[in-house]
Amino acid sequence: YQGRMLSQNIRQVFNEFLQAYTVFQQAGVDVLDIDADSDSFDRAYMHLRMAVQALERRLASLLKQCFSGDLTLHDKLHIMDLFNGLDSRDGIISHLEPIYTAILNEVLVDFETLGHLYETERSLEYKGFCNLPPLVEGSVWINGLRGRLEASLASVRILSDRSDAIAELKALILR
């Protein structure tokens, strides 16, 4: 239910943007005409800019709602991937910065957990796989860890679309 409501609200924001842009286009101002009245362009542009800023605030609020709830790291990264590009807008990035930091912390915890699992359990003979020879057991276990590590690295790639994400991750790892 919540997902449908969020989708409907996002569609509404998009439609309101299209309406504001249509009004701007219909202002009939030729920006290349130096003899034209610049006040009409300034008014039309200011109206569009104010509308876009209000829509950005609403969209930031909706994105914040998307991240609320009990989501896995994969779910959060999927949401970030869906809204890729919107985080470059000033009105949205300020709302999403704490969420990005929390996701980076989750990725770091996942890396630490994988390292701990590997260090503590690599010497144990029994990995919990019944009826498998020890070498195959170890191979299956390592492949599972590798798959989990690749998923975490994929999340870093999604976060790397932001210019400062990798620097933040390095800082978190080095602490």
mmCIF file of C-alpha atoms in Angstrom:
data_model
loop_
_atom_site.group_PDB
_atom_site.id
_atom_site.type_symbol
_atom_site.label_atom_id
_atom_site.label_comp_id
_atom_site.label_asym_id
_atom_site.label_seq_id
_atom_site.Cartn_x
_atom_site.Cartn_y
_atom_site.Cartn_z
ATOM 1 C CA TYR A 1 0.000 0.000 0.000
ATOM 2 C CA GLN A 2 2.752 2.446 0.953
ATOM 3 C CA GLY A 3 4.638 1.746 -2.275
ATOM 4 C CA ARG A 4 1.599 2.548 -4.401
ATOM 5 C CA MET A 5 1.017 5.792 -2.541
ATOM 6 C CA LEU A 6 4.655 6.843 -2.946
ATOM 7 C CA SER A 7 4.568 6.002 -6.652
ATOM 8 C CA GLN A 8 1.381 7.990 -7.093
ATOM 9 C CA ASN A 9 2.878 10.981 -5.259
ATOM 10 C CA ILE A 10 6.040 10.838 -7.381
ATOM 11 C CA ARG A 11 3.914 10.747 -10.555
ATOM 12 C CA GLN A 12 2.019 13.764 -9.262
ATOM 13 C CA VAL A 13 5.288 15.669 -8.683
ATOM 14 C CA PHE A 14 6.369 14.796 -12.225
ATOM 15 C CA ASN A 15 3.054 15.974 -13.681
ATOM 16 C CA GLU A 16 3.253 19.237 -11.746
ATOM 17 C CA PHE A 17 6.762 19.768 -13.116
ATOM 18 C CA LEU A 18 5.489 19.218 -16.648
ATOM 19 C CA GLN A 19 2.723 21.763 -16.018
ATOM 20 C CA ALA A 20 5.204 24.347 -14.698
ATOM 21 C CA TYR A 21 7.508 23.754 -17.654
ATOM 22 C CA THR A 22 4.620 24.072 -20.108
ATOM 23 C CA VAL A 23 3.691 27.431 -18.556
ATOM 24 C CA PHE A 24 7.315 28.523 -18.955
ATOM 25 C CA GLN A 25 7.371 27.446 -22.602
ATOM 26 C CA GLN A 26 4.084 29.198 -23.303
ATOM 27 C CA ALA A 27 5.468 32.499 -22.010
ATOM 28 C CA GLY A 28 6.449 33.094 -25.622
ATOM 29 C CA VAL A 29 9.748 34.756 -24.875
ATOM 30 C CA ASP A 30 12.522 34.401 -27.439
ATOM 31 C CA VAL A 31 15.721 34.213 -25.421
ATOM 32 C CA LEU A 32 17.847 34.948 -28.499
ATOM 33 C CA ASP A 33 16.052 38.224 -29.281
ATOM 34 C CA ILE A 34 18.084 40.999 -27.648
ATOM 35 C CA ASP A 35 15.370 43.587 -28.294
ATOM 36 C CA ALA A 36 12.746 41.539 -26.423
ATOM 37 C CA ASP A 37 11.372 42.505 -23.039
ATOM 38 C CA SER A 38 13.632 40.733 -20.539
ATOM 39 C CA ASP A 39 11.203 41.277 -17.654
ATOM 40 C CA SER A 40 8.738 38.778 -19.066
ATOM 41 C CA PHE A 41 11.474 36.152 -19.371
ATOM 42 C CA ASP A 42 12.720 36.915 -15.860
ATOM 43 C CA ARG A 43 9.212 36.545 -14.440
ATOM 44 C CA ALA A 44 8.568 33.297 -16.319
ATOM 45 C CA TYR A 45 11.948 31.879 -15.308
ATOM 46 C CA MET A 46 11.505 32.899 -11.669
ATOM 47 C CA HIS A 47 8.073 31.259 -11.612
ATOM 48 C CA LEU A 48 9.565 28.035 -13.044
ATOM 49 C CA ARG A 49 12.493 28.139 -10.618
ATOM 50 C CA MET A 50 10.239 28.594 -7.584
ATOM 51 C CA ALA A 51 8.001 25.758 -8.768
ATOM 52 C CA VAL A 52 11.015 23.451 -9.264
ATOM 53 C CA GLN A 53 12.381 24.266 -5.809
ATOM 54 C CA ALA A 54 9.019 23.477 -4.202
ATOM 55 C CA LEU A 55 8.818 20.223 -6.173
ATOM 56 C CA GLU A 56 12.375 19.314 -5.116
ATOM 57 C CA ARG A 57 11.420 19.711 -1.463
ATOM 58 C CA ARG A 58 8.371 17.488 -1.970
ATOM 59 C CA LEU A 59 10.428 14.917 -3.858
ATOM 60 C CA ALA A 60 13.098 14.912 -1.133
ATOM 61 C CA SER A 61 10.382 14.248 1.426
ATOM 62 C CA LEU A 62 9.023 11.397 -0.692
ATOM 63 C CA LEU A 63 12.493 9.900 -1.110
ATOM 64 C CA LYS A 64 13.008 10.084 2.621
ATOM 65 C CA GLN A 65 9.749 8.149 3.057
ATOM 66 C CA CYS A 66 11.024 5.532 0.589
ATOM 67 C CA PHE A 67 14.006 4.884 2.843
ATOM 68 C CA SER A 68 11.925 4.655 6.003
ATOM 69 C CA GLY A 69 10.863 1.293 7.251
ATOM 70 C CA ASP A 70 12.625 -2.007 7.604
ATOM 71 C CA LEU A 71 14.706 -2.208 4.408
ATOM 72 C CA THR A 72 17.689 -4.376 3.655
ATOM 73 C CA LEU A 73 20.881 -2.919 2.277
ATOM 74 C CA HIS A 74 19.946 -4.339 -1.129
ATOM 75 C CA ASP A 75 16.537 -2.602 -0.990
ATOM 76 C CA LYS A 76 18.116 0.749 -0.121
ATOM 77 C CA LEU A 77 20.627 0.430 -2.929
ATOM 78 C CA HIS A 78 17.857 -0.474 -5.352
ATOM 79 C CA ILE A 79 15.946 2.674 -4.373
ATOM 80 C CA MET A 80 19.108 4.738 -4.861
ATOM 81 C CA ASP A 81 19.608 3.190 -8.268
ATOM 82 C CA LEU A 82 16.010 3.977 -9.264
ATOM 83 C CA PHE A 83 16.431 7.644 -8.386
ATOM 84 C CA ASN A 84 19.927 7.944 -9.804
ATOM 85 C CA GLY A 85 20.642 11.506 -10.883
ATOM 86 C CA LEU A 86 18.219 13.195 -8.526
ATOM 87 C CA ASP A 87 20.837 13.281 -5.798
ATOM 88 C CA SER A 88 22.732 15.932 -7.742
ATOM 89 C CA ARG A 89 20.005 18.480 -7.026
ATOM 90 C CA ASP A 90 20.820 20.771 -4.093
ATOM 91 C CA GLY A 91 17.293 20.637 -2.697
ATOM 92 C CA ILE A 92 17.405 16.841 -2.547
ATOM 93 C CA ILE A 93 21.008 16.052 -1.575
ATOM 94 C CA SER A 94 20.737 17.830 1.761
ATOM 95 C CA HIS A 95 17.905 15.475 2.758
ATOM 96 C CA LEU A 96 19.632 12.337 1.468
ATOM 97 C CA GLU A 97 23.108 12.933 2.930
ATOM 98 C CA PRO A 98 22.327 11.265 6.305
ATOM 99 C CA ILE A 99 20.795 8.309 4.464
ATOM 100 C CA TYR A 100 23.904 7.896 2.300
ATOM 101 C CA THR A 101 26.118 8.004 5.369
ATOM 102 C CA ALA A 102 24.003 5.317 7.043
ATOM 103 C CA ILE A 103 24.201 3.132 3.923
ATOM 104 C CA LEU A 104 27.974 3.551 3.790
ATOM 105 C CA ASN A 105 28.135 2.491 7.438
ATOM 106 C CA GLU A 106 26.060 -0.608 6.611
ATOM 107 C CA VAL A 107 28.445 -1.474 3.772
ATOM 108 C CA LEU A 108 31.401 -1.071 6.124
ATOM 109 C CA VAL A 109 29.772 -3.337 8.722
ATOM 110 C CA ASP A 110 29.138 -5.897 5.980
ATOM 111 C CA PHE A 111 32.823 -5.776 4.957
ATOM 112 C CA GLU A 112 33.911 -6.178 8.575
ATOM 113 C CA THR A 113 31.519 -9.102 9.080
ATOM 114 C CA LEU A 114 32.838 -10.844 5.977
ATOM 115 C CA GLY A 115 36.434 -10.358 7.106
ATOM 116 C CA HIS A 116 35.604 -11.667 10.573
ATOM 117 C CA LEU A 117 33.798 -14.709 9.151
ATOM 118 C CA TYR A 118 36.709 -15.513 6.910
ATOM 119 C CA GLU A 119 39.337 -15.109 9.624
ATOM 120 C CA THR A 120 37.518 -17.040 12.346
ATOM 121 C CA GLU A 121 35.940 -19.861 10.383
ATOM 122 C CA ARG A 122 38.333 -20.616 7.551
ATOM 123 C CA SER A 123 40.260 -23.149 9.604
ATOM 124 C CA LEU A 124 37.185 -25.050 10.776
ATOM 125 C CA GLU A 125 36.628 -28.254 8.889
ATOM 126 C CA TYR A 126 32.846 -28.422 9.128
ATOM 127 C CA LYS A 127 31.017 -25.557 7.411
ATOM 128 C CA GLY A 128 27.508 -26.948 7.859
ATOM 129 C CA PHE A 129 27.040 -28.593 4.469
ATOM 130 C CA CYS A 130 25.906 -32.185 4.931
ATOM 131 C CA ASN A 131 27.115 -35.019 2.737
ATOM 132 C CA LEU A 132 29.861 -33.039 1.013
ATOM 133 C CA PRO A 133 33.555 -33.817 1.004
ATOM 134 C CA PRO A 134 35.613 -31.307 3.030
ATOM 135 C CA LEU A 135 37.201 -29.702 -0.039
ATOM 136 C CA VAL A 136 33.816 -29.139 -1.676
ATOM 137 C CA GLU A 137 32.410 -27.856 1.630
ATOM 138 C CA GLY A 138 35.163 -25.249 1.821
ATOM 139 C CA SER A 139 34.685 -24.316 -1.818
ATOM 140 C CA VAL A 140 30.948 -23.804 -1.374
ATOM 141 C CA TRP A 141 31.559 -21.747 1.757
ATOM 142 C CA ILE A 142 34.158 -19.519 0.056
ATOM 143 C CA ASN A 143 31.879 -19.040 -2.964
ATOM 144 C CA GLY A 144 29.116 -17.911 -0.613
ATOM 145 C CA LEU A 145 31.408 -15.357 1.003
ATOM 146 C CA ARG A 146 32.596 -14.220 -2.418
ATOM 147 C CA GLY A 147 29.006 -13.719 -3.571
ATOM 148 C CA ARG A 148 28.243 -11.650 -0.509
ATOM 149 C CA LEU A 149 31.400 -9.592 -1.034
ATOM 150 C CA GLU A 150 30.501 -8.996 -4.680
ATOM 151 C CA ALA A 151 27.067 -7.750 -3.600
ATOM 152 C CA SER A 152 28.717 -5.332 -1.179
ATOM 153 C CA LEU A 153 31.109 -4.152 -3.887
ATOM 154 C CA ALA A 154 28.153 -3.611 -6.211
ATOM 155 C CA SER A 155 26.679 -1.346 -3.559
ATOM 156 C CA VAL A 156 29.910 0.638 -3.504
ATOM 157 C CA ARG A 157 29.631 1.029 -7.288
ATOM 158 C CA ILE A 158 26.108 2.402 -6.903
ATOM 159 C CA LEU A 159 27.310 4.804 -4.232
ATOM 160 C CA SER A 160 30.309 5.819 -6.339
ATOM 161 C CA ASP A 161 28.020 7.758 -8.650
ATOM 162 C CA ARG A 162 28.304 10.399 -5.966
ATOM 163 C CA SER A 163 31.690 12.070 -6.168
ATOM 164 C CA ASP A 164 32.394 11.965 -2.436
ATOM 165 C CA ALA A 165 31.029 8.495 -1.713
ATOM 166 C CA ILE A 166 34.305 6.633 -2.229
ATOM 167 C CA ALA A 167 36.222 9.139 -0.085
ATOM 168 C CA GLU A 168 33.654 8.660 2.682
ATOM 169 C CA LEU A 169 33.957 4.877 2.414
ATOM 170 C CA LYS A 170 37.755 5.044 2.598
ATOM 171 C CA ALA A 171 37.513 7.282 5.661
ATOM 172 C CA LEU A 172 35.104 4.824 7.300
ATOM 173 C CA ILE A 173 37.354 1.863 6.539
ATOM 174 C CA LEU A 174 40.462 3.605 7.882
ATOM 175 C CA ARG A 175 38.905 4.574 11.221
#
